[in-house]
Tab-separated table of C-alpha atoms in Angstrom:
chain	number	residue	atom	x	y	z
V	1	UNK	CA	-29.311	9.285	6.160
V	2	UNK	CA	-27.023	8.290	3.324
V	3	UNK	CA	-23.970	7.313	4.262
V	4	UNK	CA	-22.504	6.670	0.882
V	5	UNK	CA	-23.794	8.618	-2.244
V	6	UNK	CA	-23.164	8.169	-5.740
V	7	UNK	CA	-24.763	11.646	-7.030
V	8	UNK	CA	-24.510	10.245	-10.801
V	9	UNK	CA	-27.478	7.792	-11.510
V	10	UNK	CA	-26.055	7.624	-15.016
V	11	UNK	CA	-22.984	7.660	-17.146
V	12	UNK	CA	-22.277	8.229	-20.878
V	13	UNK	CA	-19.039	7.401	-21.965
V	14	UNK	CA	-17.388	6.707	-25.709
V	15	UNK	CA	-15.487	3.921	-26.056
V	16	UNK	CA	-11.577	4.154	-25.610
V	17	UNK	CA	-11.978	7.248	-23.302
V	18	UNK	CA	-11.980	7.775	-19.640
V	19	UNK	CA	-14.764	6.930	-17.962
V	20	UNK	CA	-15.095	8.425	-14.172
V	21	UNK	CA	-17.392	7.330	-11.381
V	22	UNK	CA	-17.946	9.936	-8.130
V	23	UNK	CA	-18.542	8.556	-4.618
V	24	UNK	CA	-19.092	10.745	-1.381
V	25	UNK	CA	-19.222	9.618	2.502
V	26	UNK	CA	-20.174	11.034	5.050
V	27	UNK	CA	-19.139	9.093	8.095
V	28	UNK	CA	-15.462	9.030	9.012
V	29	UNK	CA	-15.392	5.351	10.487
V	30	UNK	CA	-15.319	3.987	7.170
V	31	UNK	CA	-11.521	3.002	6.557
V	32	UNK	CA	-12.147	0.627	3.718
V	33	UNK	CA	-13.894	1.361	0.107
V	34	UNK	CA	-14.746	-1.018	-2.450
V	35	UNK	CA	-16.216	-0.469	-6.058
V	36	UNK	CA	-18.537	-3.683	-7.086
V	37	UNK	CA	-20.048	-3.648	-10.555
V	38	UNK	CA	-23.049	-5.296	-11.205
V	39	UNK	CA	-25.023	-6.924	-14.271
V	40	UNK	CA	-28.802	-6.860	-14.924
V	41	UNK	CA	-29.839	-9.867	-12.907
V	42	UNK	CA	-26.602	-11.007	-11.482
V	43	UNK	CA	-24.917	-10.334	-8.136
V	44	UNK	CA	-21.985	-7.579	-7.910
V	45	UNK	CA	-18.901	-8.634	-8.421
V	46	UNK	CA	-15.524	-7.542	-6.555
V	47	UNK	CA	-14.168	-4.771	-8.600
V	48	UNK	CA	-11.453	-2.963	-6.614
V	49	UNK	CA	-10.703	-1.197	-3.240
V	50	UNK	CA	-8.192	1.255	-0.851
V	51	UNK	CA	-7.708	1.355	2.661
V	52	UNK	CA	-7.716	4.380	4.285
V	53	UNK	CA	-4.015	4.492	4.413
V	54	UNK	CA	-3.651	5.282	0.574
V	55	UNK	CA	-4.607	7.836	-1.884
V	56	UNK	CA	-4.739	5.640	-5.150
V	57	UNK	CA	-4.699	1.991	-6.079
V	58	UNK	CA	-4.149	0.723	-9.860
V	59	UNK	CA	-5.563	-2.602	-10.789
V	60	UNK	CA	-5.203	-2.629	-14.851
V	61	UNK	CA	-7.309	-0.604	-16.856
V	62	UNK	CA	-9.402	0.306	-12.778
V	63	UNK	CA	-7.600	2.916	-10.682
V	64	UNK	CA	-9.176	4.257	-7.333
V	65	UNK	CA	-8.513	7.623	-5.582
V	66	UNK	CA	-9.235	8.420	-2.059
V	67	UNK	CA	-9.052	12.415	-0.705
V	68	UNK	CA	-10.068	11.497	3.068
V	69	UNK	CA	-10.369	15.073	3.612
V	70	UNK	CA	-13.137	15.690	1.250
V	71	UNK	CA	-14.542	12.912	2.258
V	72	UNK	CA	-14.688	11.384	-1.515
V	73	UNK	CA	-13.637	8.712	-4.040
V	74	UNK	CA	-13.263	8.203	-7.716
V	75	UNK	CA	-12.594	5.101	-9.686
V	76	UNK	CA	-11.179	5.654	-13.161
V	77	UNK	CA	-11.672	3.278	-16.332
V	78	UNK	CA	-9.151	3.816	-18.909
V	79	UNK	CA	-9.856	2.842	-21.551
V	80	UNK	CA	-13.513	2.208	-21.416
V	81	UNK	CA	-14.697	-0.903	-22.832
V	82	UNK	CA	-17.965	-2.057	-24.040
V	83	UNK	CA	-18.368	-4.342	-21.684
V	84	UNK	CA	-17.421	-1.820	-19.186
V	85	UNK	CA	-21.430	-1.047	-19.579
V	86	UNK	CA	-23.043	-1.966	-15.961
V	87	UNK	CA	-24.024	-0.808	-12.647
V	88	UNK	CA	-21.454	0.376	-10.722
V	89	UNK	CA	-21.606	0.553	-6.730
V	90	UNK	CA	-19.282	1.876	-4.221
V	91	UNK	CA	-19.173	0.810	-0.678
V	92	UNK	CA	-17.382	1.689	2.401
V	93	UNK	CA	-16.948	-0.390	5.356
V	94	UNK	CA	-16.475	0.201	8.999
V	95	UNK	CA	-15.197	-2.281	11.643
V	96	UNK	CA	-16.557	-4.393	14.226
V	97	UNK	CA	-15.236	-4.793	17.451
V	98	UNK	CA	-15.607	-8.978	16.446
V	99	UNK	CA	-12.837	-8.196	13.116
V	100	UNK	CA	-15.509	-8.417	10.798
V	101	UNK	CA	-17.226	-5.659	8.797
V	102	UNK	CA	-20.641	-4.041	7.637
V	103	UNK	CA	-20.738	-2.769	3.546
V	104	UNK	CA	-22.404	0.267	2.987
V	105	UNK	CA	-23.610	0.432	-0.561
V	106	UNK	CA	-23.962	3.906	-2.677
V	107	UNK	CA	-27.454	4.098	-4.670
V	108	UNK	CA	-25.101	2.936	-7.579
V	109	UNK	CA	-24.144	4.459	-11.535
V	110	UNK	CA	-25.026	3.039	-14.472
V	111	UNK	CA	-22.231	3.355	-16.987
V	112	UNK	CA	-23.184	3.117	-20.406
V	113	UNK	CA	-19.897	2.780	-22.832
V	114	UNK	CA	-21.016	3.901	-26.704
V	115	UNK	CA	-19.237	2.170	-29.420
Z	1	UNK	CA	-19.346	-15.177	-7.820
Z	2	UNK	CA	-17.144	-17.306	-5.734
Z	3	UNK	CA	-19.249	-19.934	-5.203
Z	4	UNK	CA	-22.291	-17.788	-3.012
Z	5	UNK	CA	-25.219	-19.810	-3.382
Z	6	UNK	CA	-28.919	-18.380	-3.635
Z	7	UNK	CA	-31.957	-20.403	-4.017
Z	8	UNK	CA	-34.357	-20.197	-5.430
Z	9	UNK	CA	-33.405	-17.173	-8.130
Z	10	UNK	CA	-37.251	-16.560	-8.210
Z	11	UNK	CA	-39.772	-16.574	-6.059
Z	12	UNK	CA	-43.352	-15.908	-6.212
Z	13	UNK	CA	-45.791	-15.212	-3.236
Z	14	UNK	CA	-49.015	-14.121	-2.531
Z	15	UNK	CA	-49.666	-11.589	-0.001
Z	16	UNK	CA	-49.633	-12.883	3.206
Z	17	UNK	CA	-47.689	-16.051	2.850
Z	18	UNK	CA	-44.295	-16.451	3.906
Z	19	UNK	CA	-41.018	-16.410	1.436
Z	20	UNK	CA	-37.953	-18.489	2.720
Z	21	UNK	CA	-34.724	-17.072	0.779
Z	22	UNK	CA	-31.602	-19.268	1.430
Z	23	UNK	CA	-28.142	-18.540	0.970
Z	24	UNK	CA	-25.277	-21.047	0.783
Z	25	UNK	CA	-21.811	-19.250	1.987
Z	26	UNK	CA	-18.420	-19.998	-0.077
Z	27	UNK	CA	-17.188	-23.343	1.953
Z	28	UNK	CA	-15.041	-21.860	4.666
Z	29	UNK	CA	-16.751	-18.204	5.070
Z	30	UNK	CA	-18.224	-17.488	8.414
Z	31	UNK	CA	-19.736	-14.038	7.168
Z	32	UNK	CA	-23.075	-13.860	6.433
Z	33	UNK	CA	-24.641	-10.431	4.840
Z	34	UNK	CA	-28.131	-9.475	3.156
Z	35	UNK	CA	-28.928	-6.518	1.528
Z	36	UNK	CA	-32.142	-5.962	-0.327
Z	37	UNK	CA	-32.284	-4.165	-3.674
Z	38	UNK	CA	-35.380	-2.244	-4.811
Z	39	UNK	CA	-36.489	-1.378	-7.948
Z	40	UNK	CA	-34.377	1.531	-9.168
Z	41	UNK	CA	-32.782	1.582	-5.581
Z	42	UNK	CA	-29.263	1.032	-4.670
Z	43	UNK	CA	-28.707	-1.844	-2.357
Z	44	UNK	CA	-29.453	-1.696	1.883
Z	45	UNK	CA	-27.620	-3.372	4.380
Z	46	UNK	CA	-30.266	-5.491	6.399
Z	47	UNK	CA	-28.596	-8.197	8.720
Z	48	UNK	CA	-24.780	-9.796	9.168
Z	49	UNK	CA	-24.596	-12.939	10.557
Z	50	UNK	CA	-21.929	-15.076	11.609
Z	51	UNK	CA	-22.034	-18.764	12.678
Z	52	UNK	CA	-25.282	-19.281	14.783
Z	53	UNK	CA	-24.987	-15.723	15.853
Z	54	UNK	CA	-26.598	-12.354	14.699
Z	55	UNK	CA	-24.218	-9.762	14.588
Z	56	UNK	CA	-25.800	-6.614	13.587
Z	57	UNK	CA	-29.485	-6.732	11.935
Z	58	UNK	CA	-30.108	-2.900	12.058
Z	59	UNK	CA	-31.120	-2.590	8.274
Z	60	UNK	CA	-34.025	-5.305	8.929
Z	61	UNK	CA	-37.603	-4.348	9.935
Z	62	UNK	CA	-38.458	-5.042	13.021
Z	63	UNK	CA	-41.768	-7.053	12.165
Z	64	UNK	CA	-42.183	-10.033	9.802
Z	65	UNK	CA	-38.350	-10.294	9.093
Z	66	UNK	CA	-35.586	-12.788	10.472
Z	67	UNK	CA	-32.191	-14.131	9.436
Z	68	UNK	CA	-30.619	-17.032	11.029
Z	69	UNK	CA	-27.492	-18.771	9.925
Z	70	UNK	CA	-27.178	-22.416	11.343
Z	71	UNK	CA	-23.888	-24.296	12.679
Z	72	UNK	CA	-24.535	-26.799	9.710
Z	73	UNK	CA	-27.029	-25.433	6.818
Z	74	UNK	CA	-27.471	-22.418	4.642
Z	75	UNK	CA	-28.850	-19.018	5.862
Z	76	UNK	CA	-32.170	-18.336	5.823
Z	77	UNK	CA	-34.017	-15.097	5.224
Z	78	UNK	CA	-37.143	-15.821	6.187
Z	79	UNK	CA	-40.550	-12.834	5.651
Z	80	UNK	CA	-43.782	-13.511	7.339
Z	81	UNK	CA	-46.961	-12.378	5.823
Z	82	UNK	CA	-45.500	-10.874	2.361
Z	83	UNK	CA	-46.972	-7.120	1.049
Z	84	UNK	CA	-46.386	-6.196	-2.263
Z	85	UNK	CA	-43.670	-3.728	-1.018
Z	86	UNK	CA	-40.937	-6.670	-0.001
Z	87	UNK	CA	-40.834	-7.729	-3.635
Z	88	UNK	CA	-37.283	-6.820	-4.356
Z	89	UNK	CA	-34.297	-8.683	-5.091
Z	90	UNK	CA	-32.277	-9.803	-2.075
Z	91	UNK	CA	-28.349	-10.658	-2.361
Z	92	UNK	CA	-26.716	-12.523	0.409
Z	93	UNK	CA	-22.837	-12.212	0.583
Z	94	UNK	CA	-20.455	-14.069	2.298
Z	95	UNK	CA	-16.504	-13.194	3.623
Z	96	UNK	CA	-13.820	-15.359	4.764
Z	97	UNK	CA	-12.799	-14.936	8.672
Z	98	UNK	CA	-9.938	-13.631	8.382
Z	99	UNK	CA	-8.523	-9.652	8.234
Z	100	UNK	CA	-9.881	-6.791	7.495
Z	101	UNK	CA	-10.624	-5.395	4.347
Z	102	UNK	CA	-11.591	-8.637	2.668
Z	103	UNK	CA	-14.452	-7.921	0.282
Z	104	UNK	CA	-17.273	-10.046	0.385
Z	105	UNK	CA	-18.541	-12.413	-2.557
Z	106	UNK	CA	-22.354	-12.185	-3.596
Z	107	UNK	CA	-24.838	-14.872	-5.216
Z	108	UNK	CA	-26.394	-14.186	-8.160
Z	109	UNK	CA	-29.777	-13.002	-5.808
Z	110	UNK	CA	-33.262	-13.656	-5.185
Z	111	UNK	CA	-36.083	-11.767	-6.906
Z	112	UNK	CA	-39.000	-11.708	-5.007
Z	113	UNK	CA	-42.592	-10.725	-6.628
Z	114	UNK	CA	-45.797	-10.523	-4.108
Z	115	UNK	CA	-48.371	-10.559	-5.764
């Protein structure tokens, strides 16, 4: 039971456009979504996130979108950047009776940005 | 990564040893979390600790697995009698107590090989 799916393994994008990364849940605790990005052999790093309360939230070139109804997220790169190439993971996180939280990690997208 | 400490980065193990996998929080974080990361496999939620407690360790197998998180000392990931199906790379993260939404901070991971 996947919780949180990213249906796009991979990702193509030239440089300078838009690049756009797809994230679906399923369960509708989750009030908290985070995008970490990831290099080969490194941890993931912080990225960006939304409460549940919002819609969008712009961070520079990173902007996420949340449509609670349809149960899905998007985070937009504009422009894409070389180094924009990694592994890019959503999560969602529910809350604990104790204040503290459980991530739930998508399968992940690997965004590949062509010069 | 915020100053989330694994060690060591690599470790080898025959089949049937045991692998110890610790994880040294960012100074002040009371949040422990481990996921495991399998080749071409997005990353699983296996056990959240906080301070000398276990909190929720429903991603962890039941047998051969165990997580503790001492009042003074790093957390420990600990696999009894390695197969060649643990080798994967395990990332601990750690989070501040505080409120909600904080994202959590990973170390740069552990890749295990059984061999």
């Amino acid at each position: 039971d996947q919780q949180v799916k990213q249906n796009s393994p991979s990702l193509s994008v030239q440089e300078g456009r838009i690049s756009i990364l797809n994230c679906d849940y399923t369960n509708s605790m989750f009030d908290y979504f985070l995008w970490y990005k990831k290099y080969p052999a490194e941890g993931p790093t912080f990225l960006i996130s939304i409460s549940s309360i919002k819609d969008k939230n712009e961070d520079g070139r990173f902007t996420v979108f949340l449509n609670k109804s349809a149960k899905h997220l998007s985070l937009h790169i504009v422009p894409s950047q070389p180094g924009d190439s990694a592994v890019y993971f959503c999560a969602a996180s529910a809350l604990y009776v104790q204040g503290a939280q459980k991530l739930v990690f998508g399968q992940g997208t690997r965004l590949t940005i062509n010069p | 990564n915020a100053g989330v400490m694994q060690n060591p980065r690599h470790l080898v193990r025959r089949r049937g040893q045991e692998a110890r996998l610790r994880c040294s929080p960012v100074k002040g974080h009371s949040h422990v979390y481990w996921y495991r990361q399998l080749p071409e496999e997005g990353l699983k939620f296996m056990v959240y600790l906080q301070k000398e407690n276990i909190i929720d360790e429903s991603g962890m197998p039941k047998e051969r697995f165990s997580a503790e998180f001492p009042k003074e000392g790093p957390s420990i990931l600990r696999i009894q009698q390695v197969v060649r199906g643990d080798s994967a790379a395990y990332f601990c993260a750690s989070s501040p107590d505080r409120g909600r939404g904080t994202e959590a901070f990973f170390g740069q991971g552990t890749r295990l090989t059984v061999v």
